Amino acid sequence: APVINSTMDEWVGDVRLSGTVRALDGVVALRLTQGLPGQGHEYLFEVTKDGWRVLGDGVVLGSGTAAVIGQELRFAHLDGQMIATLGGVDVLRHDVPDVDPNVVRMRLSVSGVGSLVLDKPLLQRDLHYCAKGILRTDPEAWLRAIKNMDDPSQFNADKAAEDKRLMSAVREQMRGPGLTTKQQYERWGVSPETAITVPPDAYLLMGDNSPFSWDGRYWGYVPGANLRGRVIAVMFPPQRWKIVR
């Protein structure tokens, strides 16, 4: 799984951390950071036993006194806003400057001097991006493409992924090296010659319109560690409706 995941450059755009405060000592801050330190935006939701405050890029945006222990705590970046919630009430909402999500990545961390214990902690994501699972065939060219741009801030990772990664690399990853052009682009699974063996703890995901879907045959295997749900039924096409056991 780590090898496959490292080729997908997975990252999350919108994120929310929540949980009920069971114990709190000192000053603990939930931290949302966009971009590299000093180059993006950083928001902190600081809590103590007796109160809270929210900072944006070092400036206090709001503060208050409240008994924090026993209250539900939430801190989120959602739909262009930073949202701090305590006891089910939004104590602060703040508009976040628009950024290019392909360049400026969101990170969630915890800092401060003290300790925080949350009951039923929950980390939720909204927007989830990846590089379509296609291997980087030429990392040096990838880096040169960024370095040689007139304005590196306009670098588009998705476009570069399509330009710098080759379909043949995925096929060789899945079927072995030295494939002919015909073998690289032929339809899979229609004969013994086009069969593949999925490695342990990995899955080949197929689209519902199998002959034409842009699916795992084009962007590679998915590690079992990435699966977050369970399929219970096939809904489409209607003639193939069934319960999956």
GROMACS .gro file of C-alpha atoms in nm:
model
  245
    1ALA     CA    1   0.000   0.000   0.000
    2PRO     CA    2   0.270   0.262   0.077
    3VAL     CA    3   0.428   0.211  -0.266
    4ILE     CA    4   0.099   0.246  -0.452
    5ASN     CA    5  -0.013   0.542  -0.240
    6SER     CA    6   0.313   0.725  -0.299
    7THR     CA    7   0.234   0.739  -0.671
    8MET     CA    8  -0.107   0.897  -0.621
    9ASP     CA    9  -0.005   1.218  -0.436
   10GLU     CA   10  -0.327   1.206  -0.235
   11TRP     CA   11  -0.433   1.514  -0.042
   12VAL     CA   12  -0.743   1.668   0.108
   13GLY     CA   13  -0.884   2.016   0.040
   14ASP     CA   14  -1.166   2.055   0.294
   15VAL     CA   15  -1.131   1.895   0.635
   16ARG     CA   16  -1.299   1.893   0.978
   17LEU     CA   17  -1.177   1.760   1.313
   18SER     CA   18  -1.430   1.711   1.591
   19GLY     CA   19  -1.466   1.543   1.929
   20THR     CA   20  -1.585   1.598   2.286
   21VAL     CA   21  -1.321   1.734   2.521
   22ARG     CA   22  -1.267   1.484   2.803
   23ALA     CA   23  -0.945   1.628   2.943
   24LEU     CA   24  -0.746   1.945   2.876
   25ASP     CA   25  -0.427   2.076   3.029
   26GLY     CA   26  -0.237   2.387   2.933
   27VAL     CA   27  -0.293   2.557   2.597
   28VAL     CA   28  -0.361   2.336   2.294
   29ALA     CA   29  -0.418   2.465   1.941
   30LEU     CA   30  -0.581   2.293   1.646
   31ARG     CA   31  -0.394   2.425   1.344
   32LEU     CA   32  -0.509   2.453   0.981
   33THR     CA   33  -0.234   2.552   0.739
   34GLN     CA   34  -0.262   2.632   0.368
   35GLY     CA   35   0.065   2.619   0.179
   36LEU     CA   36   0.421   2.628   0.308
   37PRO     CA   37   0.507   2.817   0.630
   38GLY     CA   38   0.538   3.186   0.554
   39GLN     CA   39   0.387   3.147   0.206
   40GLY     CA   40   0.023   3.060   0.276
   41HIS     CA   41  -0.233   3.109   0.552
   42GLU     CA   42  -0.247   2.960   0.898
   43TYR     CA   43  -0.540   2.944   1.142
   44LEU     CA   44  -0.530   2.832   1.506
   45PHE     CA   45  -0.816   2.737   1.736
   46GLU     CA   46  -0.658   2.763   2.082
   47VAL     CA   47  -0.841   2.619   2.382
   48THR     CA   48  -0.780   2.614   2.756
   49LYS     CA   49  -0.999   2.491   3.041
   50ASP     CA   50  -1.158   2.833   3.070
   51GLY     CA   51  -1.175   2.974   2.720
   52TRP     CA   52  -1.075   2.989   2.358
   53ARG     CA   53  -0.937   3.215   2.089
   54VAL     CA   54  -0.893   3.192   1.712
   55LEU     CA   55  -0.596   3.337   1.527
   56GLY     CA   56  -0.549   3.391   1.155
   57ASP     CA   57  -0.194   3.452   1.030
   58GLY     CA   58  -0.096   3.559   1.382
   59VAL     CA   59  -0.388   3.801   1.430
   60VAL     CA   60  -0.656   3.732   1.693
   61LEU     CA   61  -0.988   3.698   1.510
   62GLY     CA   62  -1.201   3.622   1.812
   63SER     CA   63  -1.192   3.496   2.170
   64GLY     CA   64  -1.422   3.405   2.454
   65THR     CA   65  -1.454   3.251   2.800
   66ALA     CA   66  -1.630   2.917   2.838
   67ALA     CA   67  -1.596   2.586   3.018
   68VAL     CA   68  -1.438   2.378   2.743
   69ILE     CA   69  -1.421   2.038   2.913
   70GLY     CA   70  -1.730   1.833   2.831
   71GLN     CA   71  -1.807   2.039   2.521
   72GLU     CA   72  -1.794   1.922   2.161
   73LEU     CA   73  -1.509   2.088   1.973
   74ARG     CA   74  -1.496   2.131   1.596
   75PHE     CA   75  -1.244   2.299   1.371
   76ALA     CA   76  -1.290   2.298   0.995
   77HIS     CA   77  -1.201   2.441   0.657
   78LEU     CA   78  -1.515   2.409   0.445
   79ASP     CA   79  -1.624   2.583   0.126
   80GLY     CA   80  -1.386   2.877   0.158
   81GLN     CA   81  -1.441   2.935   0.529
   82MET     CA   82  -1.256   2.853   0.849
   83ILE     CA   83  -1.514   2.747   1.112
   84ALA     CA   84  -1.456   2.707   1.487
   85THR     CA   85  -1.738   2.546   1.687
   86LEU     CA   86  -1.775   2.489   2.062
   87GLY     CA   87  -2.068   2.314   2.225
   88GLY     CA   88  -2.258   2.295   1.896
   89VAL     CA   89  -2.237   2.673   1.839
   90ASP     CA   90  -2.016   2.838   1.578
   91VAL     CA   91  -1.799   3.076   1.778
   92LEU     CA   92  -1.627   3.206   1.466
   93ARG     CA   93  -1.656   3.188   1.089
   94HIS     CA   94  -1.389   3.352   0.877
   95ASP     CA   95  -1.358   3.375   0.500
   96VAL     CA   96  -1.037   3.214   0.374
   97PRO     CA   97  -0.859   3.376   0.074
   98ASP     CA   98  -0.903   3.183  -0.249
   99VAL     CA   99  -0.602   2.976  -0.346
  100ASP     CA  100  -0.521   2.728  -0.622
  101PRO     CA  101  -0.581   2.387  -0.456
  102ASN     CA  102  -0.336   2.225  -0.699
  103VAL     CA  103  -0.056   2.439  -0.558
  104VAL     CA  104  -0.158   2.529  -0.202
  105ARG     CA  105  -0.230   2.220   0.006
  106MET     CA  106  -0.425   2.203   0.333
  107ARG     CA  107  -0.270   2.050   0.646
  108LEU     CA  108  -0.423   1.982   0.988
  109SER     CA  109  -0.205   1.951   1.298
  110VAL     CA  110  -0.206   2.002   1.676
  111SER     CA  111   0.039   2.223   1.865
  112GLY     CA  112   0.080   2.402   2.197
  113VAL     CA  113   0.203   2.331   2.549
  114GLY     CA  114  -0.026   2.084   2.721
  115SER     CA  115  -0.250   1.792   2.634
  116LEU     CA  116  -0.595   1.742   2.489
  117VAL     CA  117  -0.804   1.425   2.509
  118LEU     CA  118  -1.107   1.393   2.281
  119ASP     CA  119  -1.386   1.139   2.315
  120LYS     CA  120  -1.511   1.000   1.984
  121PRO     CA  121  -1.263   1.197   1.771
  122LEU     CA  122  -1.372   1.223   1.409
  123LEU     CA  123  -1.168   1.342   1.113
  124GLN     CA  124  -1.383   1.413   0.806
  125ARG     CA  125  -1.283   1.514   0.457
  126ASP     CA  126  -1.481   1.673   0.179
  127LEU     CA  127  -1.271   1.738  -0.129
  128HIS     CA  128  -1.021   1.462  -0.196
  129TYR     CA  129  -0.765   1.485  -0.472
  130CYS     CA  130  -0.519   1.242  -0.621
  131ALA     CA  131  -0.300   1.221  -0.927
  132LYS     CA  132  -0.509   0.952  -1.098
  133GLY     CA  133  -0.272   0.679  -0.987
  134ILE     CA  134  -0.040   0.714  -1.287
  135LEU     CA  135   0.326   0.666  -1.204
  136ARG     CA  136   0.576   0.948  -1.233
  137THR     CA  137   0.781   0.823  -1.525
  138ASP     CA  138   1.032   1.108  -1.521
  139PRO     CA  139   1.063   1.289  -1.186
  140GLU     CA  140   1.346   1.507  -1.317
  141ALA     CA  141   1.130   1.634  -1.602
  142TRP     CA  142   0.852   1.697  -1.352
  143LEU     CA  143   1.081   1.920  -1.145
  144ARG     CA  144   1.222   2.095  -1.453
  145ALA     CA  145   0.870   2.179  -1.566
  146ILE     CA  146   0.815   2.370  -1.241
  147LYS     CA  147   1.160   2.532  -1.229
  148ASN     CA  148   1.150   2.658  -1.589
  149MET     CA  149   0.808   2.818  -1.569
  150ASP     CA  150   0.795   3.198  -1.589
  151ASP     CA  151   0.556   3.195  -1.292
  152PRO     CA  152   0.594   2.876  -1.081
  153SER     CA  153   0.288   2.975  -0.875
  154GLN     CA  154   0.076   2.892  -1.182
  155PHE     CA  155   0.198   2.532  -1.188
  156ASN     CA  156  -0.100   2.300  -1.232
  157ALA     CA  157  -0.028   1.958  -1.085
  158ASP     CA  158  -0.316   1.785  -1.263
  159LYS     CA  159  -0.211   1.918  -1.605
  160ALA     CA  160   0.150   1.828  -1.538
  161ALA     CA  161   0.044   1.480  -1.434
  162GLU     CA  162  -0.121   1.425  -1.770
  163ASP     CA  163   0.175   1.575  -1.958
  164LYS     CA  164   0.451   1.395  -1.769
  165ARG     CA  165   0.299   1.056  -1.694
  166LEU     CA  166   0.236   0.787  -1.953
  167MET     CA  167  -0.042   0.532  -1.976
  168SER     CA  168   0.219   0.272  -2.067
  169ALA     CA  169   0.377   0.313  -1.722
  170VAL     CA  170   0.054   0.207  -1.555
  171ARG     CA  171   0.016  -0.090  -1.786
  172GLU     CA  172   0.374  -0.199  -1.719
  173GLN     CA  173   0.316  -0.160  -1.346
  174MET     CA  174   0.018  -0.392  -1.371
  175ARG     CA  175   0.123  -0.639  -1.639
  176GLY     CA  176   0.501  -0.626  -1.626
  177PRO     CA  177   0.769  -0.451  -1.836
  178GLY     CA  178   0.840  -0.488  -2.204
  179LEU     CA  179   0.483  -0.473  -2.334
  180THR     CA  180   0.421  -0.411  -2.699
  181THR     CA  181   0.212  -0.113  -2.805
  182LYS     CA  182  -0.082  -0.343  -2.868
  183GLN     CA  183  -0.048  -0.498  -2.521
  184GLN     CA  184  -0.029  -0.155  -2.358
  185TYR     CA  185  -0.357  -0.033  -2.501
  186GLU     CA  186  -0.565  -0.345  -2.561
  187ARG     CA  187  -0.883  -0.416  -2.368
  188TRP     CA  188  -0.824  -0.613  -2.053
  189GLY     CA  189  -1.001  -0.918  -1.916
  190VAL     CA  190  -1.151  -1.035  -2.245
  191SER     CA  191  -0.917  -1.333  -2.292
  192PRO     CA  192  -0.653  -1.533  -2.103
  193GLU     CA  193  -0.387  -1.326  -2.282
  194THR     CA  194  -0.522  -0.999  -2.138
  195ALA     CA  195  -0.574  -1.129  -1.783
  196ILE     CA  196  -0.388  -0.974  -1.489
  197THR     CA  197  -0.329  -1.085  -1.130
  198VAL     CA  198  -0.405  -0.828  -0.863
  199PRO     CA  199  -0.138  -0.822  -0.588
  200PRO     CA  200  -0.223  -0.901  -0.223
  201ASP     CA  201  -0.425  -0.636  -0.036
  202ALA     CA  202  -0.498  -0.443  -0.355
  203TYR     CA  203  -0.811  -0.404  -0.566
  204LEU     CA  204  -0.886  -0.333  -0.931
  205LEU     CA  205  -1.189  -0.104  -0.941
  206MET     CA  206  -1.414  -0.119  -1.247
  207GLY     CA  207  -1.665   0.134  -1.372
  208ASP     CA  208  -2.033   0.043  -1.417
  209ASN     CA  209  -2.001   0.075  -1.796
  210SER     CA  210  -1.712  -0.170  -1.807
  211PRO     CA  211  -1.626  -0.166  -2.180
  212PHE     CA  212  -1.580   0.213  -2.181
  213SER     CA  213  -1.509   0.318  -1.821
  214TRP     CA  214  -1.199   0.518  -1.730
  215ASP     CA  215  -1.128   0.305  -1.424
  216GLY     CA  216  -0.859   0.098  -1.255
  217ARG     CA  217  -0.738  -0.035  -1.588
  218TYR     CA  218  -0.613   0.318  -1.658
  219TRP     CA  219  -0.507   0.451  -1.316
  220GLY     CA  220  -0.388   0.137  -1.141
  221TYR     CA  221  -0.464  -0.063  -0.829
  222VAL     CA  222  -0.620   0.072  -0.510
  223PRO     CA  223  -0.468  -0.049  -0.179
  224GLY     CA  224  -0.706  -0.216   0.064
  225ALA     CA  225  -0.597   0.041   0.327
  226ASN     CA  226  -0.767   0.311   0.117
  227LEU     CA  227  -1.113   0.153   0.124
  228ARG     CA  228  -1.349   0.328   0.365
  229GLY     CA  229  -1.681   0.161   0.295
  230ARG     CA  230  -1.845  -0.160   0.185
  231VAL     CA  231  -2.044  -0.220  -0.134
  232ILE     CA  232  -2.389  -0.357  -0.053
  233ALA     CA  233  -2.568  -0.354  -0.389
  234VAL     CA  234  -2.529  -0.313  -0.765
  235MET     CA  235  -2.781  -0.050  -0.878
  236PHE     CA  236  -2.698   0.008  -1.244
  237PRO     CA  237  -2.765  -0.109  -1.506
  238PRO     CA  238  -3.111  -0.223  -1.384
  239GLN     CA  239  -3.081  -0.568  -1.537
  240ARG     CA  240  -2.774  -0.634  -1.320
  241TRP     CA  241  -2.931  -0.521  -0.990
  242LYS     CA  242  -2.827  -0.747  -0.704
  243ILE     CA  243  -2.719  -0.757  -0.341
  244VAL     CA  244  -2.342  -0.796  -0.301
  245ARG     CA  245  -2.248  -1.055  -0.040
   0.00000   0.00000   0.00000
